PDB file of C-alpha atoms in Angstrom:
ATOM      1  CA  MET O  26       9.765 -12.387 -43.369  1.00 47.00           C
ATOM      2  CA  SER O  27       9.825 -12.140 -39.644  1.00 54.00           C
ATOM      3  CA  SER O  28      11.122  -8.566 -39.773  1.00 57.00           C
ATOM      4  CA  ALA O  29       8.355  -7.611 -42.198  1.00 55.00           C
ATOM      5  CA  SER O  30       5.704  -9.006 -39.906  1.00 56.00           C
ATOM      6  CA  ALA O  31       7.293  -7.285 -36.921  1.00 60.00           C
ATOM      7  CA  LYS O  32       7.028  -3.934 -38.667  1.00 67.00           C
ATOM      8  CA  LYS O  33       3.408  -4.425 -39.656  1.00 74.00           C
ATOM      9  CA  LEU O  34       1.134  -2.313 -37.501  1.00 76.00           C
ATOM     10  CA  ARG O  35      -1.139  -4.575 -35.578  1.00 74.00           C
ATOM     11  CA  PRO O  36      -4.545  -3.312 -34.539  1.00 70.00           C
ATOM     12  CA  LYS O  37      -5.002  -2.675 -30.828  1.00 69.00           C
ATOM     13  CA  TYR O  38      -8.477  -2.741 -29.411  1.00 68.00           C
ATOM     14  CA  LEU O  39      -7.679  -0.759 -26.305  1.00 74.00           C
ATOM     15  CA  SER O  40     -10.083   2.113 -26.786  1.00 78.00           C
ATOM     16  CA  LEU O  41     -11.688   3.483 -23.639  1.00 82.00           C
ATOM     17  CA  PRO O  42     -15.069   1.833 -24.347  1.00 82.00           C
ATOM     18  CA  ALA O  43     -13.245  -1.451 -24.951  1.00 80.00           C
ATOM     19  CA  LEU O  44     -11.380  -1.126 -21.663  1.00 78.00           C
ATOM     20  CA  LEU O  45     -14.562  -0.222 -19.828  1.00 81.00           C
ATOM     21  CA  PHE O  46     -17.170  -2.510 -21.377  1.00 81.00           C
ATOM     22  CA  GLU O  47     -15.635  -5.197 -23.576  1.00 81.00           C
ATOM     23  CA  ILE O  48     -12.498  -6.501 -21.883  1.00 82.00           C
ATOM     24  CA  ARG O  49     -13.608  -8.652 -18.986  1.00 85.00           C
ATOM     25  CA  LEU O  50     -11.071  -9.301 -16.252  1.00 88.00           C
ATOM     26  CA  PRO O  51     -11.342 -12.605 -14.401  1.00 91.00           C
ATOM     27  CA  LEU O  52     -11.663 -12.267 -10.617  1.00 93.00           C
ATOM     28  CA  PRO O  53      -7.926 -12.803  -9.912  1.00 94.00           C
ATOM     29  CA  GLY O  54      -7.268 -10.015 -12.423  1.00 94.00           C
ATOM     30  CA  TRP O  55      -9.501  -7.681 -10.442  1.00 95.00           C
ATOM     31  CA  ILE O  56      -7.654  -8.546  -7.244  1.00 96.00           C
ATOM     32  CA  SER O  57      -4.390  -7.743  -8.992  1.00 96.00           C
ATOM     33  CA  ILE O  58      -5.390  -4.369 -10.445  1.00 95.00           C
ATOM     34  CA  LEU O  59      -7.104  -3.369  -7.186  1.00 96.00           C
ATOM     35  CA  HIS O  60      -3.895  -4.309  -5.348  1.00 97.00           C
ATOM     36  CA  ARG O  61      -2.037  -1.906  -7.627  1.00 97.00           C
ATOM     37  CA  ILE O  62      -4.618   0.895  -7.298  1.00 97.00           C
ATOM     38  CA  SER O  63      -4.841   0.531  -3.508  1.00 97.00           C
ATOM     39  CA  GLY O  64      -1.037   0.496  -3.274  1.00 97.00           C
ATOM     40  CA  ALA O  65      -0.753   3.725  -5.253  1.00 97.00           C
ATOM     41  CA  LEU O  66      -3.428   5.360  -3.069  1.00 97.00           C
ATOM     42  CA  LEU O  67      -1.622   4.248   0.092  1.00 97.00           C
ATOM     43  CA  VAL O  68       1.628   5.881  -1.039  1.00 97.00           C
ATOM     44  CA  PHE O  69      -0.201   9.043  -1.962  1.00 94.00           C
ATOM     45  CA  PRO O  70      -2.204  10.591  -0.423  1.00 95.00           C
ATOM     46  CA  PHE O  71      -2.895   8.227   2.481  1.00 97.00           C
ATOM     47  CA  ALA O  72       0.648   7.879   3.902  1.00 97.00           C
ATOM     48  CA  ALA O  73       0.967  11.666   4.084  1.00 97.00           C
ATOM     49  CA  TRP O  74      -2.494  12.012   5.598  1.00 97.00           C
ATOM     50  CA  LEU O  75      -1.843   9.392   8.274  1.00 97.00           C
ATOM     51  CA  LEU O  76       1.479  10.985   9.161  1.00 97.00           C
ATOM     52  CA  TYR O  77      -0.375  14.271   9.573  1.00 97.00           C
ATOM     53  CA  LEU O  78      -2.897  12.568  11.895  1.00 96.00           C
ATOM     54  CA  LEU O  79      -0.109  10.889  13.898  1.00 96.00           C
ATOM     55  CA  ASP O  80       1.794  14.162  14.110  1.00 96.00           C
ATOM     56  CA  SER O  81      -1.168  16.227  15.333  1.00 96.00           C
ATOM     57  CA  SER O  82      -2.469  13.590  17.746  1.00 95.00           C
ATOM     58  CA  LEU O  83       0.940  13.104  19.404  1.00 95.00           C
ATOM     59  CA  ALA O  84       1.932  16.797  19.478  1.00 94.00           C
ATOM     60  CA  SER O  85      -0.343  17.842  22.346  1.00 94.00           C
ATOM     61  CA  GLU O  86      -3.477  16.859  24.217  1.00 94.00           C
ATOM     62  CA  ALA O  87      -5.326  19.710  22.513  1.00 95.00           C
ATOM     63  CA  GLY O  88      -4.231  18.364  19.146  1.00 94.00           C
ATOM     64  CA  PHE O  89      -5.372  14.857  20.091  1.00 95.00           C
ATOM     65  CA  GLU O  90      -8.801  16.090  21.199  1.00 94.00           C
ATOM     66  CA  ARG O  91      -9.171  18.305  18.132  1.00 94.00           C
ATOM     67  CA  ILE O  92      -8.506  15.289  15.868  1.00 94.00           C
ATOM     68  CA  ARG O  93     -10.807  12.997  17.862  1.00 91.00           C
ATOM     69  CA  THR O  94     -13.792  15.229  18.569  1.00 91.00           C
ATOM     70  CA  HIS O  95     -13.729  17.559  15.599  1.00 92.00           C
ATOM     71  CA  TYR O  96     -11.608  16.509  12.619  1.00 94.00           C
ATOM     72  CA  LEU O  97     -12.558  12.810  12.579  1.00 92.00           C
ATOM     73  CA  GLN O  98     -16.251  13.757  12.843  1.00 91.00           C
ATOM     74  CA  LEU O  99     -16.283  15.580   9.518  1.00 93.00           C
ATOM     75  CA  PRO O 100     -18.237  13.491   6.956  1.00 93.00           C
ATOM     76  CA  LEU O 101     -15.641  13.953   4.219  1.00 94.00           C
ATOM     77  CA  VAL O 102     -12.846  12.898   6.579  1.00 95.00           C
ATOM     78  CA  LYS O 103     -14.825   9.807   7.600  1.00 94.00           C
ATOM     79  CA  LEU O 104     -15.390   8.934   3.949  1.00 95.00           C
ATOM     80  CA  GLY O 105     -11.688   9.381   3.231  1.00 96.00           C
ATOM     81  CA  LEU O 106     -10.791   7.230   6.221  1.00 95.00           C
ATOM     82  CA  LEU O 107     -13.178   4.542   4.967  1.00 96.00           C
ATOM     83  CA  VAL O 108     -11.432   4.502   1.576  1.00 97.00           C
ATOM     84  CA  PHE O 109      -8.082   4.312   3.401  1.00 97.00           C
ATOM     85  CA  ILE O 110      -9.279   1.364   5.506  1.00 97.00           C
ATOM     86  CA  TRP O 111     -10.492  -0.459   2.403  1.00 97.00           C
ATOM     87  CA  ALA O 112      -7.225   0.229   0.549  1.00 98.00           C
ATOM     88  CA  TYR O 113      -5.163  -1.018   3.505  1.00 97.00           C
ATOM     89  CA  CYS O 114      -7.282  -4.140   4.051  1.00 97.00           C
ATOM     90  CA  HIS O 115      -7.381  -5.000   0.359  1.00 98.00           C
ATOM     91  CA  HIS O 116      -3.653  -4.438  -0.097  1.00 98.00           C
ATOM     92  CA  PHE O 117      -2.997  -6.535   3.029  1.00 97.00           C
ATOM     93  CA  CYS O 118      -5.256  -9.470   2.067  1.00 97.00           C
ATOM     94  CA  ALA O 119      -4.252  -9.515  -1.602  1.00 97.00           C
ATOM     95  CA  GLY O 120      -0.602  -9.283  -0.514  1.00 97.00           C
ATOM     96  CA  VAL O 121      -0.970 -12.333   1.739  1.00 97.00           C
ATOM     97  CA  ARG O 122      -2.552 -14.160  -1.219  1.00 97.00           C
ATOM     98  CA  PHE O 123       0.362 -13.228  -3.484  1.00 96.00           C
ATOM     99  CA  LEU O 124       2.862 -14.402  -0.857  1.00 96.00           C
ATOM    100  CA  LEU O 125       1.063 -17.745  -0.694  1.00 96.00           C
ATOM    101  CA  LEU O 126       1.031 -17.962  -4.505  1.00 96.00           C
ATOM    102  CA  ASP O 127       4.815 -17.347  -4.410  1.00 94.00           C
ATOM    103  CA  LEU O 128       5.063 -20.369  -2.126  1.00 95.00           C
ATOM    104  CA  ASN O 129       3.043 -22.375  -4.696  1.00 93.00           C
ATOM    105  CA  ARG O 130      -0.007 -22.471  -2.446  1.00 93.00           C
ATOM    106  CA  GLY O 131      -3.348 -22.333  -4.225  1.00 91.00           C
ATOM    107  CA  ILE O 132      -2.055 -22.007  -7.778  1.00 90.00           C
ATOM    108  CA  GLU O 133      -4.688 -24.294  -9.311  1.00 93.00           C
ATOM    109  CA  LEU O 134      -7.351 -22.328 -11.206  1.00 92.00           C
ATOM    110  CA  ARG O 135     -10.233 -23.220  -8.894  1.00 93.00           C
ATOM    111  CA  GLN O 136      -8.280 -22.448  -5.718  1.00 94.00           C
ATOM    112  CA  ALA O 137      -6.918 -19.223  -7.215  1.00 93.00           C
ATOM    113  CA  ARG O 138     -10.445 -18.057  -8.074  1.00 94.00           C
ATOM    114  CA  PHE O 139     -11.718 -19.044  -4.663  1.00 95.00           C
ATOM    115  CA  SER O 140      -8.892 -17.234  -2.822  1.00 96.00           C
ATOM    116  CA  SER O 141      -9.589 -14.147  -4.977  1.00 96.00           C
ATOM    117  CA  PHE O 142     -13.176 -14.196  -3.816  1.00 96.00           C
ATOM    118  CA  ILE O 143     -11.994 -14.599  -0.213  1.00 97.00           C
ATOM    119  CA  VAL O 144      -9.660 -11.590  -0.549  1.00 97.00           C
ATOM    120  CA  LEU O 145     -12.436  -9.409  -1.981  1.00 96.00           C
ATOM    121  CA  PHE O 146     -14.926 -10.541   0.653  1.00 97.00           C
ATOM    122  CA  VAL O 147     -12.633 -10.382   3.692  1.00 97.00           C
ATOM    123  CA  SER O 148     -11.277  -6.934   2.844  1.00 97.00           C
ATOM    124  CA  LEU O 149     -14.802  -5.560   2.369  1.00 97.00           C
ATOM    125  CA  ALA O 150     -15.955  -7.235   5.609  1.00 97.00           C
ATOM    126  CA  LEU O 151     -12.968  -5.757   7.498  1.00 96.00           C
ATOM    127  CA  THR O 152     -13.730  -2.339   5.985  1.00 96.00           C
ATOM    128  CA  ALA O 153     -17.323  -2.625   7.189  1.00 96.00           C
ATOM    129  CA  TYR O 154     -16.143  -3.704  10.660  1.00 95.00           C
ATOM    130  CA  PHE O 155     -13.606  -0.910  11.148  1.00 92.00           C
ATOM    131  CA  GLY O 156     -15.951   1.561   9.459  1.00 92.00           C
ATOM    132  CA  ALA O 157     -18.692   0.663  11.940  1.00 92.00           C
ATOM    133  CA  LYS O 158     -16.274   1.181  14.854  1.00 87.00           C
ATOM    134  CA  LEU O 159     -15.329   4.536  13.377  1.00 82.00           C
ATOM    135  CA  TRP O 160     -18.888   5.822  13.172  1.00 78.00           C
TER     136      TRP O 160
ATOM    137  CA  MET C  20      37.009  -9.608 -21.241  1.00 55.00           C
ATOM    138  CA  VAL C  21      34.673 -11.363 -23.626  1.00 62.00           C
ATOM    139  CA  ASN C  22      32.986 -13.616 -21.133  1.00 66.00           C
ATOM    140  CA  ARG C  23      31.295 -10.722 -19.388  1.00 66.00           C
ATOM    141  CA  VAL C  24      28.056 -11.824 -17.751  1.00 65.00           C
ATOM    142  CA  ILE C  25      25.383  -9.334 -18.748  1.00 63.00           C
ATOM    143  CA  THR C  26      22.647 -10.906 -16.704  1.00 65.00           C
ATOM    144  CA  GLY C  27      22.796 -11.800 -13.067  1.00 64.00           C
ATOM    145  CA  ALA C  28      23.197  -8.361 -11.544  1.00 66.00           C
ATOM    146  CA  HIS C  29      20.349  -9.478  -9.271  1.00 68.00           C
ATOM    147  CA  TYR C  30      18.612  -6.105  -9.216  1.00 69.00           C
ATOM    148  CA  GLY C  31      15.309  -7.791 -10.034  1.00 81.00           C
ATOM    149  CA  MET C  32      15.773 -10.583  -7.532  1.00 86.00           C
ATOM    150  CA  ARG C  33      16.824  -8.185  -4.787  1.00 88.00           C
ATOM    151  CA  ASP C  34      13.809  -5.924  -5.296  1.00 90.00           C
ATOM    152  CA  TRP C  35      11.434  -8.871  -5.628  1.00 92.00           C
ATOM    153  CA  LEU C  36      12.685 -10.326  -2.355  1.00 94.00           C
ATOM    154  CA  ALA C  37      12.778  -6.941  -0.591  1.00 95.00           C
ATOM    155  CA  GLN C  38       9.168  -6.328  -1.630  1.00 96.00           C
ATOM    156  CA  ARG C  39       8.121  -9.543   0.108  1.00 97.00           C
ATOM    157  CA  ILE C  40      10.263  -9.240   3.244  1.00 97.00           C
ATOM    158  CA  THR C  41       9.146  -5.644   3.855  1.00 98.00           C
ATOM    159  CA  ALA C  42       5.547  -6.772   3.277  1.00 97.00           C
ATOM    160  CA  VAL C  43       5.829  -9.373   6.050  1.00 97.00           C
ATOM    161  CA  ILE C  44       7.419  -6.823   8.417  1.00 98.00           C
ATOM    162  CA  MET C  45       4.633  -4.297   7.780  1.00 98.00           C
ATOM    163  CA  ALA C  46       1.932  -6.957   8.127  1.00 97.00           C
ATOM    164  CA  ALA C  47       3.317  -7.998  11.531  1.00 97.00           C
ATOM    165  CA  TYR C  48       3.538  -4.367  12.707  1.00 97.00           C
ATOM    166  CA  SER C  49      -0.012  -3.668  11.498  1.00 97.00           C
ATOM    167  CA  LEU C  50      -1.436  -6.617  13.415  1.00 96.00           C
ATOM    168  CA  ILE C  51       0.447  -5.598  16.578  1.00 95.00           C
ATOM    169  CA  VAL C  52      -0.826  -2.001  16.364  1.00 95.00           C
ATOM    170  CA  VAL C  53      -4.432  -3.120  15.778  1.00 94.00           C
ATOM    171  CA  VAL C  54      -4.259  -5.476  18.786  1.00 94.00           C
ATOM    172  CA  VAL C  55      -2.595  -2.897  21.075  1.00 93.00           C
ATOM    173  CA  VAL C  56      -5.048  -0.132  20.130  1.00 91.00           C
ATOM    174  CA  THR C  57      -8.032  -2.476  20.497  1.00 89.00           C
ATOM    175  CA  LEU C  58      -6.842  -3.556  23.969  1.00 91.00           C
ATOM    176  CA  ASN C  59      -6.404   0.102  24.996  1.00 86.00           C
ATOM    177  CA  SER C  60      -9.700   1.405  23.636  1.00 81.00           C
ATOM    178  CA  PRO C  61     -11.271   3.813  24.196  1.00 83.00           C
ATOM    179  CA  LEU C  62      -8.035   5.598  23.433  1.00 87.00           C
ATOM    180  CA  LYS C  63      -7.024   8.574  25.563  1.00 91.00           C
ATOM    181  CA  TYR C  64      -4.194  11.010  24.910  1.00 94.00           C
ATOM    182  CA  GLU C  65      -2.073   9.714  27.838  1.00 93.00           C
ATOM    183  CA  GLY C  66      -2.230   6.125  26.576  1.00 92.00           C
ATOM    184  CA  TRP C  67      -1.538   7.187  22.987  1.00 94.00           C
ATOM    185  CA  LYS C  68       1.409   9.332  24.041  1.00 94.00           C
ATOM    186  CA  ALA C  69       2.772   6.620  26.354  1.00 94.00           C
ATOM    187  CA  LEU C  70       2.548   4.032  23.570  1.00 94.00           C
ATOM    188  CA  PHE C  71       4.784   6.065  21.260  1.00 95.00           C
ATOM    189  CA  SER C  72       7.144   7.065  24.094  1.00 94.00           C
ATOM    190  CA  GLN C  73       8.333   3.472  24.496  1.00 94.00           C
ATOM    191  CA  GLY C  74      11.668   2.750  22.880  1.00 95.00           C
ATOM    192  CA  ALA C  75      10.465  -0.537  21.404  1.00 95.00           C
ATOM    193  CA  MET C  76       7.445   1.095  19.775  1.00 96.00           C
ATOM    194  CA  ARG C  77       9.540   3.915  18.349  1.00 96.00           C
ATOM    195  CA  VAL C  78      12.072   1.532  16.834  1.00 97.00           C
ATOM    196  CA  ALA C  79       9.307  -0.751  15.520  1.00 97.00           C
ATOM    197  CA  THR C  80       7.570   2.226  13.923  1.00 97.00           C
ATOM    198  CA  LEU C  81      10.840   3.381  12.378  1.00 97.00           C
ATOM    199  CA  ILE C  82      11.421  -0.108  10.944  1.00 98.00           C
ATOM    200  CA  PHE C  83       7.855  -0.002   9.609  1.00 98.00           C
ATOM    201  CA  ALA C  84       8.524   3.372   7.963  1.00 98.00           C
ATOM    202  CA  LEU C  85      11.771   2.147   6.387  1.00 98.00           C
ATOM    203  CA  SER C  86      10.039  -1.019   5.154  1.00 98.00           C
ATOM    204  CA  LEU C  87       7.257   1.116   3.727  1.00 98.00           C
ATOM    205  CA  ALA C  88       9.811   3.338   1.991  1.00 98.00           C
ATOM    206  CA  TRP C  89      11.527   0.436   0.248  1.00 97.00           C
ATOM    207  CA  HIS C  90       8.245  -1.374  -0.523  1.00 98.00           C
ATOM    208  CA  ALA C  91       6.593   1.769  -1.883  1.00 97.00           C
ATOM    209  CA  TRP C  92       9.609   2.632  -4.014  1.00 97.00           C
ATOM    210  CA  VAL C  93       9.642  -0.783  -5.729  1.00 96.00           C
ATOM    211  CA  GLY C  94       5.866  -0.664  -6.191  1.00 97.00           C
ATOM    212  CA  VAL C  95       5.635   2.867  -7.565  1.00 97.00           C
ATOM    213  CA  ARG C  96       8.660   2.326  -9.806  1.00 96.00           C
ATOM    214  CA  ASP C  97       6.938  -0.750 -11.289  1.00 94.00           C
ATOM    215  CA  ILE C  98       3.773   1.254 -11.912  1.00 96.00           C
ATOM    216  CA  LEU C  99       5.704   4.092 -13.565  1.00 96.00           C
ATOM    217  CA  MET C 100       7.683   1.643 -15.737  1.00 94.00           C
ATOM    218  CA  ASP C 101       4.403   0.052 -16.883  1.00 92.00           C
ATOM    219  CA  TYR C 102       2.412   3.152 -17.759  1.00 92.00           C
ATOM    220  CA  ILE C 103       4.727   6.117 -18.383  1.00 93.00           C
ATOM    221  CA  LYS C 104       6.339   5.655 -21.784  1.00 92.00           C
ATOM    222  CA  LEU C 105       8.114   9.034 -22.036  1.00 96.00           C
ATOM    223  CA  ASP C 106      11.602   8.620 -20.548  1.00 95.00           C
ATOM    224  CA  GLY C 107      11.956  12.182 -19.264  1.00 97.00           C
ATOM    225  CA  LEU C 108       8.546  12.237 -17.629  1.00 97.00           C
ATOM    226  CA  ARG C 109       9.135   8.834 -16.040  1.00 97.00           C
ATOM    227  CA  LEU C 110      12.501   9.935 -14.654  1.00 97.00           C
ATOM    228  CA  ALA C 111      10.942  13.125 -13.265  1.00 98.00           C
ATOM    229  CA  LEU C 112       8.136  11.166 -11.595  1.00 98.00           C
ATOM    230  CA  GLN C 113      10.619   8.656 -10.162  1.00 97.00           C
ATOM    231  CA  VAL C 114      12.681  11.460  -8.648  1.00 98.00           C
ATOM    232  CA  LEU C 115       9.518  13.039  -7.206  1.00 98.00           C
ATOM    233  CA  THR C 116       8.525   9.660  -5.767  1.00 98.00           C
ATOM    234  CA  LEU C 117      11.915   9.255  -4.082  1.00 98.00           C
ATOM    235  CA  LEU C 118      11.688  12.776  -2.645  1.00 98.00           C
ATOM    236  CA  LEU C 119       8.170  12.080  -1.360  1.00 98.00           C
ATOM    237  CA  ILE C 120       9.211   8.790   0.255  1.00 98.00           C
ATOM    238  CA  ALA C 121      12.336  10.338   1.782  1.00 98.00           C
ATOM    239  CA  SER C 122      10.241  13.128   3.295  1.00 98.00           C
ATOM    240  CA  TYR C 123       7.877  10.532   4.769  1.00 98.00           C
ATOM    241  CA  VAL C 124      10.843   8.899   6.531  1.00 98.00           C
ATOM    242  CA  GLY C 125      12.117  12.273   7.756  1.00 98.00           C
ATOM    243  CA  TRP C 126       8.675  13.285   8.994  1.00 98.00           C
ATOM    244  CA  THR C 127       8.261   9.942  10.799  1.00 97.00           C
ATOM    245  CA  ILE C 128      11.575  10.399  12.639  1.00 97.00           C
ATOM    246  CA  GLN C 129      10.563  13.947  13.540  1.00 96.00           C
ATOM    247  CA  VAL C 130       7.202  12.770  14.935  1.00 96.00           C
ATOM    248  CA  LEU C 131       8.720   9.866  16.887  1.00 96.00           C
ATOM    249  CA  TRP C 132      11.701  11.674  18.478  1.00 94.00           C
ATOM    250  CA  ARG C 133      10.251  15.023  19.363  1.00 86.00           C
TER     251      ARG C 133
END
């Protein structure tokens, strides 16, 4: 009986419209998936890009000035840097939250929702702060 | 040997713990760099160069890069295991990930000890 039910094809409602419009993630779920997305972005392309920036800026004074006065002034580069800053801040804040959850801090539903909101808010605020310094 | 223990190889536990320890190391390094750069702003080439000429900063940055390598490997491997169902494709992507991460470490060493 159990093997028969295991073989039965169960319907999955994971169509793209369902994923986009019907399945609603709770706030902690958003923090989690954004932690994953930001982590993937940080590995590639941002780690390579930052190494390139570190390499050029340390290689020579001309390289440093070229990065500072020309490259970092390009609008697309600034936009990319803004996305990097958000990804880093979000990954950082959400990571601290997960470490605290591992230590059984804030695992009640209300606290977990509240800390999710804090993570989202603080990482966006930090992005705005560093973004403003950048511009 | 019938009483072979098939669980308890601790791969999962080791990676889980490594993920967290490397995270704390990188968080500490990040805060230090933000503070140092903020204290030295506006940043000039001499200051920037001098910062990364110090032995302590070079070693700290290398430890950061190695932490990042381990952390990123565990993270990307988890993502690939979750979403890539074809074994061959997953293996290929895992190898590419390892090559990418290894080149990051090599590049970092090259930049630091030039």
